[in-house]
Every structure is written in structure tokens, then in C-alpha cells.
Amino acid sequence: MDERTRYEAVSSRDARFDGAFFFAVVTTGIYCRPSCPAVTPKRANVRFYPTAAAAQAGGFRACRRCRPDAVPGSAEWNVRADVVGRAMRLIGDGVVDREGVPGLAGRLGYSARQVQRQLNAELGAGPVALARAQRSHTARVLLQTTGLPVTEIAFAAGFASVRQFNDTIRQIYARTPSALRTEAGTGLGGGRREGMRAGIPLRLAHRGPYATAALFDLLAAEAVARIEEVAGPPGRRTYRRTLRLPYGTGLVAVDEASPGGPWLEARVQLTDLRDLTTAVQRVRRLFDLDADPYAVDEALAADPRLAPLVAARPGLRSPGAADPEEAALRTLVGRVDAGELVERYGKALDVPCGGLTHVFPEPGVLAGSAEDPALVALATALADGRLRLDAGADRDEAERTLLTLPGIGPRTAALIRMRALGDPDVDPYGTPGAERWRPWRSYAVRHLEATGAAVPARPGPIPRGPARRRGSGQAQSSAPSQAPATSRQQNSSTSTA
């Protein structure tokens, strides 16, 4: 996209490009999202940046009207499998905050200098600046949605000191932390503190239309007791699940209904607030909130077979996973056996919440305790690091490693790649003609599955004992077919978290 096209998007306040780029105004010293409702500045006064961090590094502060730090992430990072794309996913997962730039570089297989150079060249900001922008957004969310002391928020957001926290907030928002809190009406109210018992309230922004019903149907069908549940009538359901996080455990609840705007209402409870950024990013991946439905729907609708399906479910998402290792193990064993694994080996929560009582067992636990050889092999590969499924994993390398393990065939490996690694371009079923759906084959598969007609069976529970056929790891089924269409709806995108 050239600068002329970007300026046209700004002039038309086109929300489709929110998160794809940012623009700054030299006469005011602020940066905005493309859909900012303020008066369009003169072209000569506008500068464009690929990330919020680059705009901040250029000396611009965030606009208080459009809150550019709260836009959905760029869909580009979900698609790209190169070093920059992998680095952005890892930074979003909080790796720089936990392990520093050397830890990020080590996961990518490059030197810290190489990573710094590539990110600066393409994004206008290095890993430290990108992580800093993310920390400031986390801090703003905590300031404006909780009554926590400022000191606790500083360290929960990942800042090394209160002074660093204060300086960053002033630079990015041109406000002190206390002023940001006052503007949002949070702070000392008893009602707000009481509300914290239900978790930190969040608005998880998405762009364009969002087919919530289809996604909640899928989550309900796949839910594993004790770690997940979907409750409520259709249209007003709530998905709840437990999370295993770097510093502790968490609970997240996401509502199907979003009457306030283009976001999903959510609440997060954490045993350690330092996990907030990681928890939010993992929920975003599960719900595929950074996708670009405009690009996906336009490409798939060009196929006569998919056109009526896209019209029936605009904005259909291809969900990822809140815990990639858990997703891989569940794909291998199936829903029923996954429930048995939780019951036998899952870690109990210190404070259960209704039907949510455990987190899924860690691979190391299953590697030393499970009985099935294929499950043990997969768990061992995950536990010893031979198989990496984190946000920055190399997808091709991960699939090659999966195919070396007993009990995992091409279809199971492809399903793991689609869900655990969030790859948008996977066809696990060998659907005829799927090549023309690139690079959105995962979304095409979801459309075909959502019709409910001739949906291929996912890999089921692993047969026990010698009767198990090693090396298959896949169900025998036909490719999905199409269903009749309904009318298409439109939506737009702005949000606050």
C-alpha cells in the first residue's frame, strides 16, 4: 500500500485499515488510527508508520479520541511465517518482557543484533520499543478498568520501575497515570472494587463483521469438562475456560453478545497480574480477533462454491488456541480422552470457579504418566523442546517434527498446524480445488465445516492397546460440502482494548 492509498483511507476514515498502519500529524504531535473521527489533516502534515511503537519512537503521543493503541493487531502477523512475523507474535505473547531481547532472538534462531536490524528496517522500531508500546497499552487498560494501586499496575504491565512507568505513560498519553484513571472514571469507587471479583473487564477489539454464533457453536461442541464451559442461550452465551500462564493460572470469560460495538466483552481473573498481556493475546488468538475479514471474504467469495457460504456467514473466523500444546494433545486424543486426561493428570485450581476446576496437564506430566505410546511421544517432544508450538514457532519445521512422531499422520499434523499454530492457510482434508483458496484455506475449511453437511470427522480418541494402528493419526472421511446462503451483514471496527 502506497502513501496515497493510506491517505485516502485516512480521509474516508476507513476502519478496515485500523491496525494495518498508523498516521501522525506533525502540527499536533499526535498519532491516530485511520478511522480517527477528528478533522482530516493536510497531506503535507501527515506521516505514516507501520506500528504504534514506530510512531511513539518518532516522538508522537497517542490520540485521546481514537485511542490508536487499542486497535486490533495487524492481520499480517498471522499470515507471515518469516522472522518479522514470528517476532511480532512472540512480542505479543510477552516474551521480551519475560526473557528480554536475547530470549526473543534465541527462540527465533537469530542473533539479537539481526533481530533488531530486521525489525527496525521493516517496522521502524526494535523489539524493546515494540514491547514498550504493548506495556503502555496494558497499563492503560489496568488504570482505566481497575482500582489497583499505581505501583502494582506498573509492575503488572511489565515495567522495571515505577519511574519508567510514569515516564512512559506521560510520553505516550501526555497524561500522568492518575489523570488517565480520572478521565475514565475509575479509581476508588467501592462498586468498581467489588466488580473486580468477577475479573478485569476488557473489550477485545476486532475489525469488520464477526460471526460469533458459528464460533461459539464450535467452542461448545469442543468444550472439555473442568477446563472449559459454554453457558447461556444462543445469542447470549458465555465461553469460560482456565489458562495456564507463565506466572500462574487464570480464568477468562468471553460473551457472545457485543451490543456496544465491534468488540467482544471479556473478563479475566489472574493469580498474577503480570500475566495480563499474555492472557489477552492468547484469548485473541483463540478467537482469531486480529483477522482481516474483508480480505478473507473478498478472496473466498470469488469462488462460486464458497460465495453463498461467505454471504451466509460474513466474518467467519478460523479459531486458534489459547494453549498451543494443549490444542495439539487434544487434537491427537479427541474430546472424550482429553476429559479423562484432565481428570487424572490436570492441575487443580487453588480456587475453583463453578465447573472450572483444573488446568490442562502439562506435557511433562503426561510424558511421565500417560499410557498411550503416541500420546507419550507427543508430550515428550513438547516437554523437551524438540517440538515447539509457541507463538513464534516455525510452522513448517513444527509440521515436519510432528510427522516424525508415532500416531501422527498428515491430517492430524495439519489440524495441529491450523489450530495450535493459527496458520490461516491449511486444508487438513485434501479438499478438491482448495489451492485456489490460498492464502485463506483454513477459513474456507471453516465455512465448509460450518454448513453441517458432510463435515469430515476430526481425529477421535486413540484406541488402546495393540489394536491401535500406529502412524495413521487421522480419520477417514470425505471433504466437507456447501450449504445454502443467507443474507450478509455489515459491521465496522473500533474499540478500547
Short mmCIF file of C-alpha atoms in Angstrom, two decimals, residues 9-494:
data_model
loop_
_atom_site.label_atom_id
_atom_site.label_comp_id
_atom_site.label_asym_id
_atom_site.label_seq_id
_atom_site.Cartn_x
_atom_site.Cartn_y
_atom_site.Cartn_z
CA ALA A 9 -8.07 5.58 3.84
CA VAL A 10 -7.49 8.31 6.43
CA SER A 11 -9.64 10.80 4.53
CA SER A 12 -12.52 8.31 4.35
CA ARG A 13 -11.97 7.18 7.96
CA ASP A 14 -11.84 3.58 6.74
CA ALA A 15 -11.88 1.27 9.77
CA ARG A 16 -10.74 -1.66 7.66
CA PHE A 17 -7.19 -0.34 7.94
CA ASP A 18 -7.15 0.15 11.72
CA GLY A 19 -4.07 -1.69 12.95
CA ALA A 20 -2.66 -2.08 9.43
CA PHE A 21 -0.90 1.27 9.75
CA PHE A 22 -0.95 4.48 11.82
CA PHE A 23 -0.66 8.12 10.85
CA ALA A 24 0.82 11.02 12.78
CA VAL A 25 0.22 14.75 12.47
CA VAL A 26 3.35 16.87 12.79
CA THR A 27 1.45 20.05 13.74
CA THR A 28 -0.26 18.44 16.75
CA GLY A 29 2.31 15.84 17.76
CA ILE A 30 -0.23 13.02 17.95
CA TYR A 31 -0.70 9.73 16.11
CA CYS A 32 -4.01 8.12 15.23
CA ARG A 33 -5.73 5.12 13.70
CA PRO A 34 -7.02 5.57 10.11
CA SER A 35 -10.64 5.80 11.28
CA CYS A 36 -10.00 8.65 13.74
CA PRO A 37 -13.09 10.93 13.75
CA ALA A 38 -11.01 14.13 14.00
CA VAL A 39 -10.76 16.55 11.08
CA THR A 40 -8.54 15.10 8.37
CA PRO A 41 -5.16 16.86 8.45
CA LYS A 42 -3.45 18.26 5.39
CA ARG A 43 -1.40 15.71 3.50
CA ALA A 44 1.79 17.71 3.98
CA ASN A 45 1.42 17.37 7.76
CA VAL A 46 0.88 13.62 7.82
CA ARG A 47 3.47 10.90 8.44
CA PHE A 48 2.71 7.17 8.18
CA TYR A 49 4.03 4.42 10.44
CA PRO A 50 3.64 0.62 10.31
CA THR A 51 3.31 0.26 14.10
CA ALA A 52 2.29 2.31 17.10
CA ALA A 53 5.78 1.79 18.50
CA ALA A 54 7.32 3.44 15.44
CA ALA A 55 5.05 6.46 15.86
CA GLN A 56 5.98 6.70 19.52
CA ALA A 57 9.66 6.45 18.63
CA GLY A 58 9.09 9.34 16.24
CA GLY A 59 8.04 11.50 19.20
CA PHE A 60 4.26 11.33 18.74
CA ARG A 61 1.75 10.65 21.51
CA ALA A 62 -1.47 8.66 21.25
CA CYS A 63 -4.67 10.46 20.24
CA ARG A 64 -7.17 10.57 23.11
CA ARG A 65 -10.16 10.48 20.76
CA CYS A 66 -9.44 7.36 18.72
CA ARG A 67 -7.07 5.53 21.11
CA PRO A 68 -4.82 4.06 18.40
CA ASP A 69 -3.10 1.73 20.86
CA ALA A 70 -6.38 -0.21 21.24
CA VAL A 71 -6.89 -1.27 17.61
CA PRO A 72 -6.86 -4.94 16.59
CA GLY A 73 -3.43 -6.29 15.73
CA SER A 74 -2.36 -6.38 12.12
CA ALA A 75 -3.63 -9.49 10.35
CA GLU A 76 -0.29 -9.56 8.53
CA TRP A 77 1.43 -11.13 11.54
CA ASN A 78 -0.95 -14.10 11.47
CA VAL A 79 -0.15 -14.77 7.82
CA ARG A 80 3.57 -14.17 7.70
CA ALA A 81 5.90 -17.02 8.59
CA ASP A 82 9.16 -15.05 8.28
CA VAL A 83 11.31 -13.78 11.14
CA VAL A 84 9.45 -10.47 11.46
CA GLY A 85 6.04 -12.16 11.64
CA ARG A 86 7.26 -14.72 14.17
CA ALA A 87 8.93 -11.98 16.23
CA MET A 88 5.75 -9.92 16.36
CA ARG A 89 3.75 -12.89 17.60
CA LEU A 90 6.33 -13.62 20.29
CA ILE A 91 6.49 -9.98 21.40
CA GLY A 92 2.70 -10.01 21.63
CA ASP A 93 2.94 -13.07 23.88
CA GLY A 94 5.20 -11.16 26.28
CA VAL A 95 8.48 -12.92 25.53
CA VAL A 96 10.55 -9.71 25.59
CA ASP A 97 9.12 -8.78 29.00
CA ARG A 98 9.91 -12.22 30.42
CA GLU A 99 13.15 -13.17 28.63
CA GLY A 100 14.49 -9.95 27.13
CA VAL A 101 15.73 -9.45 23.58
CA PRO A 102 18.27 -12.32 23.88
CA GLY A 103 15.42 -14.67 24.75
CA LEU A 104 13.42 -13.48 21.74
CA ALA A 105 16.42 -13.90 19.45
CA GLY A 106 17.13 -17.36 20.81
CA ARG A 107 13.60 -18.52 20.08
CA LEU A 108 13.89 -17.19 16.54
CA GLY A 109 17.32 -18.75 15.94
CA TYR A 110 19.00 -15.41 15.15
CA SER A 111 21.35 -13.10 16.99
CA ALA A 112 19.88 -10.18 18.94
CA ARG A 113 21.58 -7.76 16.50
CA GLN A 114 19.98 -9.47 13.48
CA VAL A 115 16.51 -9.34 15.05
CA GLN A 116 16.96 -5.69 15.99
CA ARG A 117 18.10 -4.81 12.46
CA GLN A 118 15.24 -6.61 10.71
CA LEU A 119 12.52 -5.16 12.93
CA ASN A 120 13.92 -1.65 12.66
CA ALA A 121 14.22 -1.90 8.89
CA GLU A 122 10.66 -3.07 8.34
CA LEU A 123 8.66 -1.72 11.29
CA GLY A 124 10.58 1.37 12.28
CA ALA A 125 11.02 0.10 15.85
CA GLY A 126 13.07 -2.57 17.57
CA PRO A 127 11.84 -5.28 19.95
CA VAL A 128 12.27 -3.14 23.07
CA ALA A 129 10.18 -0.29 21.60
CA LEU A 130 7.50 -2.71 20.39
CA ALA A 131 7.29 -4.34 23.82
CA ARG A 132 7.21 -0.90 25.45
CA ALA A 133 4.20 0.10 23.36
CA GLN A 134 2.44 -3.07 24.43
CA ARG A 135 3.26 -2.47 28.09
CA SER A 136 1.84 1.03 27.93
CA HIS A 137 -1.43 -0.28 26.49
CA THR A 138 -1.68 -2.93 29.23
CA ALA A 139 -1.05 -0.23 31.83
CA ARG A 140 -3.78 1.99 30.40
CA VAL A 141 -6.27 -0.88 30.49
CA LEU A 142 -5.46 -1.58 34.14
CA LEU A 143 -5.60 2.10 35.06
CA GLN A 144 -8.97 2.60 33.43
CA THR A 145 -10.69 -0.65 34.39
CA THR A 146 -9.39 -1.46 37.89
CA GLY A 147 -8.86 0.21 41.22
CA LEU A 148 -5.41 -1.33 41.70
CA PRO A 149 -2.67 0.88 43.17
CA VAL A 150 -0.50 2.53 40.55
CA THR A 151 2.61 0.77 41.86
CA GLU A 152 1.03 -2.66 41.35
CA ILE A 153 -0.08 -1.70 37.85
CA ALA A 154 3.44 -0.59 36.90
CA PHE A 155 4.94 -4.00 37.63
CA ALA A 156 1.90 -5.95 36.40
CA ALA A 157 2.23 -4.25 33.00
CA GLY A 158 5.87 -5.30 32.78
CA PHE A 159 7.72 -2.08 33.65
CA ALA A 160 11.02 -2.41 35.50
CA SER A 161 10.35 0.53 37.80
CA VAL A 162 7.64 2.99 38.77
CA ARG A 163 9.74 5.82 37.36
CA GLN A 164 9.97 4.09 33.97
CA PHE A 165 6.21 3.52 34.09
CA ASN A 166 5.43 7.17 34.87
CA ASP A 167 7.79 8.49 32.19
CA THR A 168 6.37 6.16 29.53
CA ILE A 169 2.73 6.97 30.29
CA ARG A 170 3.46 10.71 30.18
CA GLN A 171 5.31 10.39 26.89
CA ILE A 172 2.71 8.24 25.11
CA TYR A 173 -0.52 9.66 26.52
CA ALA A 174 0.56 13.16 27.58
CA ARG A 175 -1.10 12.42 30.92
CA THR A 176 0.02 11.17 34.29
CA PRO A 177 -1.24 7.72 35.33
CA SER A 178 -3.59 9.35 37.83
CA ALA A 179 -5.00 11.66 35.16
CA LEU A 180 -5.66 8.71 32.83
CA ARG A 181 -7.54 6.99 35.61
CA THR A 182 -9.56 10.07 36.45
CA GLU A 183 -10.61 10.57 32.81
CA ALA A 184 -12.04 7.04 32.73
CA GLY A 185 -13.94 7.48 35.97
CA THR A 186 -12.16 4.60 37.68
CA GLY A 187 -10.15 4.62 40.81
CA LEU A 188 -11.54 4.49 44.28
CA GLY A 189 -15.19 3.52 43.91
CA GLY A 190 -16.28 0.59 46.05
CA GLY A 191 -18.52 -0.69 43.27
CA ARG A 192 -15.56 -0.90 40.94
CA ARG A 193 -13.56 -2.87 43.51
CA GLU A 194 -16.48 -5.21 44.02
CA GLY A 195 -16.68 -5.70 40.25
CA MET A 196 -13.03 -6.81 40.23
CA ARG A 197 -14.12 -10.04 41.89
CA ALA A 198 -15.58 -11.03 38.54
CA GLY A 199 -12.26 -10.21 36.83
CA ILE A 200 -10.65 -7.41 34.90
CA PRO A 201 -13.19 -6.18 32.31
CA LEU A 202 -11.86 -6.00 28.77
CA ARG A 203 -13.08 -5.11 25.31
CA LEU A 204 -11.32 -7.30 22.79
CA ALA A 205 -11.40 -5.35 19.55
CA HIS A 206 -11.88 -6.91 16.15
CA ARG A 207 -12.19 -5.46 12.66
CA GLY A 208 -15.15 -5.92 10.36
CA PRO A 209 -18.01 -8.41 10.76
CA TYR A 210 -17.64 -11.26 13.25
CA ALA A 211 -19.65 -14.49 13.02
CA THR A 212 -19.90 -15.06 16.76
CA ALA A 213 -22.66 -17.69 16.58
CA ALA A 214 -20.62 -20.07 14.44
CA LEU A 215 -17.54 -19.70 16.63
CA PHE A 216 -19.45 -20.23 19.88
CA ASP A 217 -21.12 -23.28 18.33
CA LEU A 218 -17.67 -24.72 17.64
CA LEU A 219 -16.36 -23.91 21.11
CA ALA A 220 -19.42 -25.51 22.71
CA ALA A 221 -19.00 -28.67 20.62
CA GLU A 222 -15.31 -28.95 21.55
CA ALA A 223 -15.51 -27.94 25.23
CA VAL A 224 -13.69 -30.25 27.67
CA ALA A 225 -15.22 -30.50 31.13
CA ARG A 226 -13.39 -28.95 34.08
CA ILE A 227 -11.30 -26.61 31.89
CA GLU A 228 -13.98 -25.16 29.57
CA GLU A 229 -17.69 -24.46 29.51
CA VAL A 230 -20.23 -22.61 27.38
CA ALA A 231 -23.37 -21.46 29.17
CA GLY A 232 -26.44 -19.44 28.25
CA PRO A 233 -28.98 -19.38 25.42
CA PRO A 234 -27.84 -18.92 21.79
CA GLY A 235 -27.02 -15.28 21.14
CA ARG A 236 -26.21 -14.62 24.80
CA ARG A 237 -23.76 -17.39 25.56
CA THR A 238 -20.60 -17.03 27.63
CA TYR A 239 -17.47 -19.07 26.99
CA ARG A 240 -15.30 -19.65 30.06
CA ARG A 241 -12.02 -21.50 30.37
CA THR A 242 -8.94 -21.87 32.52
CA LEU A 243 -5.49 -20.75 31.40
CA ARG A 244 -2.01 -21.96 32.28
CA LEU A 245 0.23 -18.89 32.11
CA PRO A 246 3.93 -18.10 32.69
CA TYR A 247 3.46 -16.75 36.23
CA GLY A 248 0.36 -18.59 37.38
CA THR A 249 -3.13 -19.54 36.27
CA GLY A 250 -6.14 -17.59 35.05
CA LEU A 251 -9.80 -17.71 34.15
CA VAL A 252 -11.31 -15.94 31.17
CA ALA A 253 -14.96 -15.37 30.27
CA VAL A 254 -15.97 -14.07 26.82
CA ASP A 255 -19.53 -13.06 25.92
CA GLU A 256 -21.17 -13.89 22.61
CA ALA A 257 -23.29 -10.74 22.62
CA SER A 258 -21.48 -7.45 21.99
CA PRO A 259 -24.17 -4.76 21.89
CA GLY A 260 -21.74 -1.89 22.45
CA GLY A 261 -19.67 -2.14 19.27
CA PRO A 262 -17.16 -4.20 17.28
CA TRP A 263 -15.53 -5.98 20.18
CA LEU A 264 -16.07 -8.97 22.43
CA GLU A 265 -16.77 -8.27 26.08
CA ALA A 266 -14.47 -10.31 28.33
CA ARG A 267 -13.35 -10.67 31.92
CA VAL A 268 -10.02 -12.08 33.07
CA GLN A 269 -9.09 -13.31 36.54
CA LEU A 270 -5.41 -13.93 37.23
CA THR A 271 -3.38 -15.25 40.14
CA ASP A 272 -0.56 -12.95 39.00
CA LEU A 273 -1.30 -9.71 37.14
CA ARG A 274 1.98 -9.93 35.24
CA ASP A 275 0.19 -12.48 33.05
CA LEU A 276 -2.41 -10.00 31.76
CA THR A 277 -0.71 -9.20 28.44
CA THR A 278 -0.06 -12.87 27.71
CA ALA A 279 -3.59 -13.89 28.67
CA VAL A 280 -5.16 -11.24 26.42
CA GLN A 281 -3.02 -12.21 23.44
CA ARG A 282 -3.81 -15.90 23.85
CA VAL A 283 -7.53 -15.22 24.01
CA ARG A 284 -7.21 -13.03 20.93
CA ARG A 285 -5.57 -15.92 19.08
CA LEU A 286 -8.25 -18.34 20.23
CA PHE A 287 -10.99 -16.06 18.87
CA ASP A 288 -8.94 -15.01 15.81
CA LEU A 289 -9.55 -11.35 16.62
CA ASP A 290 -6.73 -9.93 14.52
CA ALA A 291 -8.02 -11.41 11.27
CA ASP A 292 -8.94 -9.24 8.30
CA PRO A 293 -12.42 -10.49 7.32
CA TYR A 294 -12.63 -8.03 4.43
CA ALA A 295 -9.64 -9.59 2.68
CA VAL A 296 -10.68 -13.16 3.55
CA ASP A 297 -14.30 -12.80 2.47
CA GLU A 298 -13.42 -10.98 -0.74
CA ALA A 299 -10.99 -13.71 -1.78
CA LEU A 300 -13.23 -16.66 -0.90
CA ALA A 301 -16.39 -15.11 -2.34
CA ALA A 302 -14.74 -15.17 -5.77
CA ASP A 303 -15.19 -18.96 -5.75
CA PRO A 304 -18.72 -19.96 -6.84
CA ARG A 305 -18.71 -22.84 -4.38
CA LEU A 306 -17.89 -20.63 -1.40
CA ALA A 307 -19.71 -17.43 -2.39
CA PRO A 308 -23.07 -18.40 -0.83
CA LEU A 309 -21.33 -19.64 2.32
CA VAL A 310 -19.44 -16.37 2.74
CA ALA A 311 -22.68 -14.44 2.24
CA ALA A 312 -24.34 -16.60 4.89
CA ARG A 313 -21.60 -16.13 7.49
CA PRO A 314 -19.65 -12.91 6.86
CA GLY A 315 -16.70 -12.57 9.15
CA LEU A 316 -16.37 -16.28 9.94
CA ARG A 317 -13.18 -16.86 11.90
CA SER A 318 -10.67 -19.70 11.96
CA PRO A 319 -10.04 -20.06 15.70
CA GLY A 320 -6.60 -20.69 17.08
CA ALA A 321 -5.72 -21.92 20.56
CA ALA A 322 -5.37 -20.39 24.00
CA ASP A 323 -2.74 -23.03 24.76
CA PRO A 324 -1.00 -24.49 21.68
CA GLU A 325 0.44 -27.50 23.50
CA GLU A 326 -2.96 -28.35 24.93
CA ALA A 327 -4.52 -27.98 21.48
CA ALA A 328 -2.02 -30.40 19.96
CA LEU A 329 -2.60 -33.04 22.63
CA ARG A 330 -6.38 -32.66 22.38
CA THR A 331 -6.26 -32.98 18.60
CA LEU A 332 -4.41 -36.27 18.97
CA VAL A 333 -6.62 -37.91 21.62
CA GLY A 334 -10.05 -36.37 20.97
CA ARG A 335 -12.51 -34.66 23.29
CA VAL A 336 -13.52 -37.64 25.46
CA ASP A 337 -9.99 -38.80 26.21
CA ALA A 338 -8.91 -35.20 26.78
CA GLY A 339 -11.51 -35.01 29.55
CA GLU A 340 -10.06 -38.16 31.09
CA LEU A 341 -6.56 -36.67 30.96
CA VAL A 342 -7.79 -33.56 32.79
CA GLU A 343 -9.46 -35.68 35.44
CA ARG A 344 -6.42 -37.90 36.01
CA TYR A 345 -3.49 -35.56 35.47
CA GLY A 346 -4.80 -31.97 35.40
CA LYS A 347 -3.65 -29.47 37.99
CA ALA A 348 -6.46 -28.38 40.30
CA LEU A 349 -7.08 -24.66 40.66
CA ASP A 350 -6.44 -23.18 44.10
CA VAL A 351 -9.88 -21.59 43.91
CA PRO A 352 -12.31 -23.44 41.61
CA CYS A 353 -14.94 -21.36 39.82
CA GLY A 354 -18.15 -23.26 39.19
CA GLY A 355 -17.47 -26.09 36.77
CA LEU A 356 -13.93 -24.83 36.08
CA THR A 357 -11.72 -26.77 38.46
CA HIS A 358 -8.47 -27.63 36.64
CA VAL A 359 -5.96 -26.56 34.03
CA PHE A 360 -4.97 -28.99 31.30
CA PRO A 361 -2.00 -31.19 32.31
CA GLU A 362 1.43 -30.02 31.26
CA PRO A 363 3.25 -32.07 28.62
CA GLY A 364 5.94 -33.04 31.13
CA VAL A 365 3.34 -34.62 33.39
CA LEU A 366 1.79 -36.61 30.55
CA ALA A 367 5.21 -37.67 29.23
CA GLY A 368 5.95 -39.37 32.53
CA SER A 369 2.49 -40.68 33.38
CA ALA A 370 0.35 -41.36 30.31
CA GLU A 371 0.00 -44.90 28.93
CA ASP A 372 -0.56 -44.47 25.22
CA PRO A 373 2.74 -44.52 23.26
CA ALA A 374 1.62 -41.88 20.74
CA LEU A 375 0.48 -39.52 23.48
CA VAL A 376 3.72 -40.05 25.39
CA ALA A 377 5.77 -39.37 22.25
CA LEU A 378 3.97 -36.10 21.53
CA ALA A 379 4.07 -34.96 25.16
CA THR A 380 7.78 -35.80 25.40
CA ALA A 381 8.59 -33.86 22.23
CA LEU A 382 6.75 -30.85 23.64
CA ALA A 383 8.32 -31.16 27.08
CA ASP A 384 11.92 -31.46 25.91
CA GLY A 385 11.59 -28.66 23.33
CA ARG A 386 12.10 -30.83 20.26
CA LEU A 387 8.64 -29.70 19.11
CA ARG A 388 7.87 -26.01 19.55
CA LEU A 389 4.34 -24.69 19.16
CA ASP A 390 4.72 -21.25 20.74
CA ALA A 391 3.58 -18.06 19.02
CA GLY A 392 6.87 -17.72 17.15
CA ALA A 393 7.34 -21.33 16.12
CA ASP A 394 8.39 -22.10 12.55
CA ARG A 395 5.23 -23.71 11.16
CA ASP A 396 6.95 -25.81 8.50
CA GLU A 397 9.52 -27.12 10.94
CA ALA A 398 6.83 -27.92 13.53
CA GLU A 399 4.83 -29.91 10.96
CA ARG A 400 7.92 -31.84 9.90
CA THR A 401 8.62 -32.72 13.53
CA LEU A 402 5.02 -33.80 14.10
CA LEU A 403 5.19 -36.18 11.15
CA THR A 404 8.17 -37.97 12.71
CA LEU A 405 6.14 -38.89 15.80
CA PRO A 406 4.24 -42.20 16.07
CA GLY A 407 0.48 -41.95 15.68
CA ILE A 408 0.51 -38.63 13.82
CA GLY A 409 -0.30 -38.63 10.12
CA PRO A 410 -0.60 -35.76 7.65
CA ARG A 411 -4.20 -34.88 8.59
CA THR A 412 -3.54 -34.72 12.33
CA ALA A 413 -0.37 -32.69 11.75
CA ALA A 414 -2.32 -30.28 9.52
CA LEU A 415 -5.09 -29.88 12.12
CA ILE A 416 -2.49 -29.09 14.76
CA ARG A 417 -0.88 -26.58 12.43
CA MET A 418 -4.25 -24.93 11.75
CA ARG A 419 -5.37 -24.65 15.38
CA ALA A 420 -2.30 -24.73 17.63
CA LEU A 421 -0.16 -22.56 15.33
CA GLY A 422 -3.01 -20.43 13.97
CA ASP A 423 -1.98 -20.94 10.35
CA PRO A 424 -4.63 -19.30 8.09
CA ASP A 425 -3.70 -21.40 5.04
CA VAL A 426 -4.24 -25.09 5.88
CA ASP A 427 -6.56 -27.68 4.31
CA PRO A 428 -6.35 -30.80 6.51
CA TYR A 429 -8.86 -32.75 4.42
CA GLY A 430 -7.36 -32.54 0.93
CA THR A 431 -10.45 -30.77 -0.38
CA PRO A 432 -10.58 -30.78 -4.20
CA GLY A 433 -9.80 -27.35 -5.63
CA ALA A 434 -8.51 -25.98 -2.33
CA GLU A 435 -5.41 -24.48 -3.94
CA ARG A 436 -7.47 -21.62 -5.36
CA TRP A 437 -8.39 -20.58 -1.81
CA ARG A 438 -4.82 -19.66 -0.85
CA PRO A 439 -3.78 -17.98 1.40
CA TRP A 440 -7.07 -18.46 3.31
CA ARG A 441 -7.67 -22.21 3.09
CA SER A 442 -8.26 -22.50 6.85
CA TYR A 443 -11.19 -20.09 6.55
CA ALA A 444 -12.57 -21.97 3.56
CA VAL A 445 -12.47 -25.18 5.57
CA ARG A 446 -14.31 -23.48 8.42
CA HIS A 447 -17.03 -22.33 6.02
CA LEU A 448 -17.45 -25.86 4.73
CA GLU A 449 -17.46 -27.34 8.24
CA ALA A 450 -19.98 -24.78 9.48
CA THR A 451 -22.57 -25.94 6.96
CA GLY A 452 -23.01 -29.17 8.91
CA ALA A 453 -23.24 -31.18 5.67
CA ALA A 454 -20.67 -33.93 5.09
CA VAL A 455 -18.35 -32.44 7.67
CA PRO A 456 -15.24 -34.61 7.99
CA ALA A 457 -14.73 -36.23 11.34
CA ARG A 458 -11.85 -34.94 13.38
CA PRO A 459 -9.37 -37.43 14.79
CA GLY A 460 -11.16 -39.31 17.54
CA PRO A 461 -10.00 -40.98 20.75
CA ILE A 462 -6.90 -43.11 20.40
CA PRO A 463 -7.70 -46.84 20.55
CA ARG A 464 -5.99 -48.50 23.49
CA GLY A 465 -3.68 -51.46 23.37
CA PRO A 466 -2.22 -53.38 20.44
CA ALA A 467 -5.25 -52.81 18.20
CA ARG A 468 -4.10 -49.24 17.61
CA ARG A 469 -2.84 -48.70 14.05
CA ARG A 470 0.37 -46.74 14.51
CA GLY A 471 1.26 -43.88 12.21
CA SER A 472 -2.23 -43.11 10.95
CA GLY A 473 -3.32 -40.36 13.32
CA GLN A 474 -6.19 -39.33 11.04
CA ALA A 475 -9.84 -40.05 10.47
CA GLN A 476 -11.10 -41.46 7.20
CA SER A 477 -13.70 -39.10 5.79
CA SER A 478 -14.69 -37.09 2.78
CA ALA A 479 -14.15 -33.39 2.28
CA PRO A 480 -16.87 -31.01 3.50
CA SER A 481 -19.54 -29.69 1.18
CA GLN A 482 -21.51 -26.49 0.91
CA ALA A 483 -24.78 -25.21 2.37
CA PRO A 484 -27.42 -22.65 1.32
CA ALA A 485 -26.77 -18.99 1.93
CA THR A 486 -28.47 -16.28 3.94
CA SER A 487 -28.12 -12.53 3.81
CA ARG A 488 -24.86 -10.80 4.54
CA GLN A 489 -24.45 -8.27 7.35
CA GLN A 490 -22.02 -5.42 7.63
CA ASN A 491 -20.04 -4.17 10.61
CA SER A 492 -17.25 -1.72 11.43
CA SER A 493 -14.38 -1.67 13.90
CA THR A 494 -13.15 0.45 16.77
#
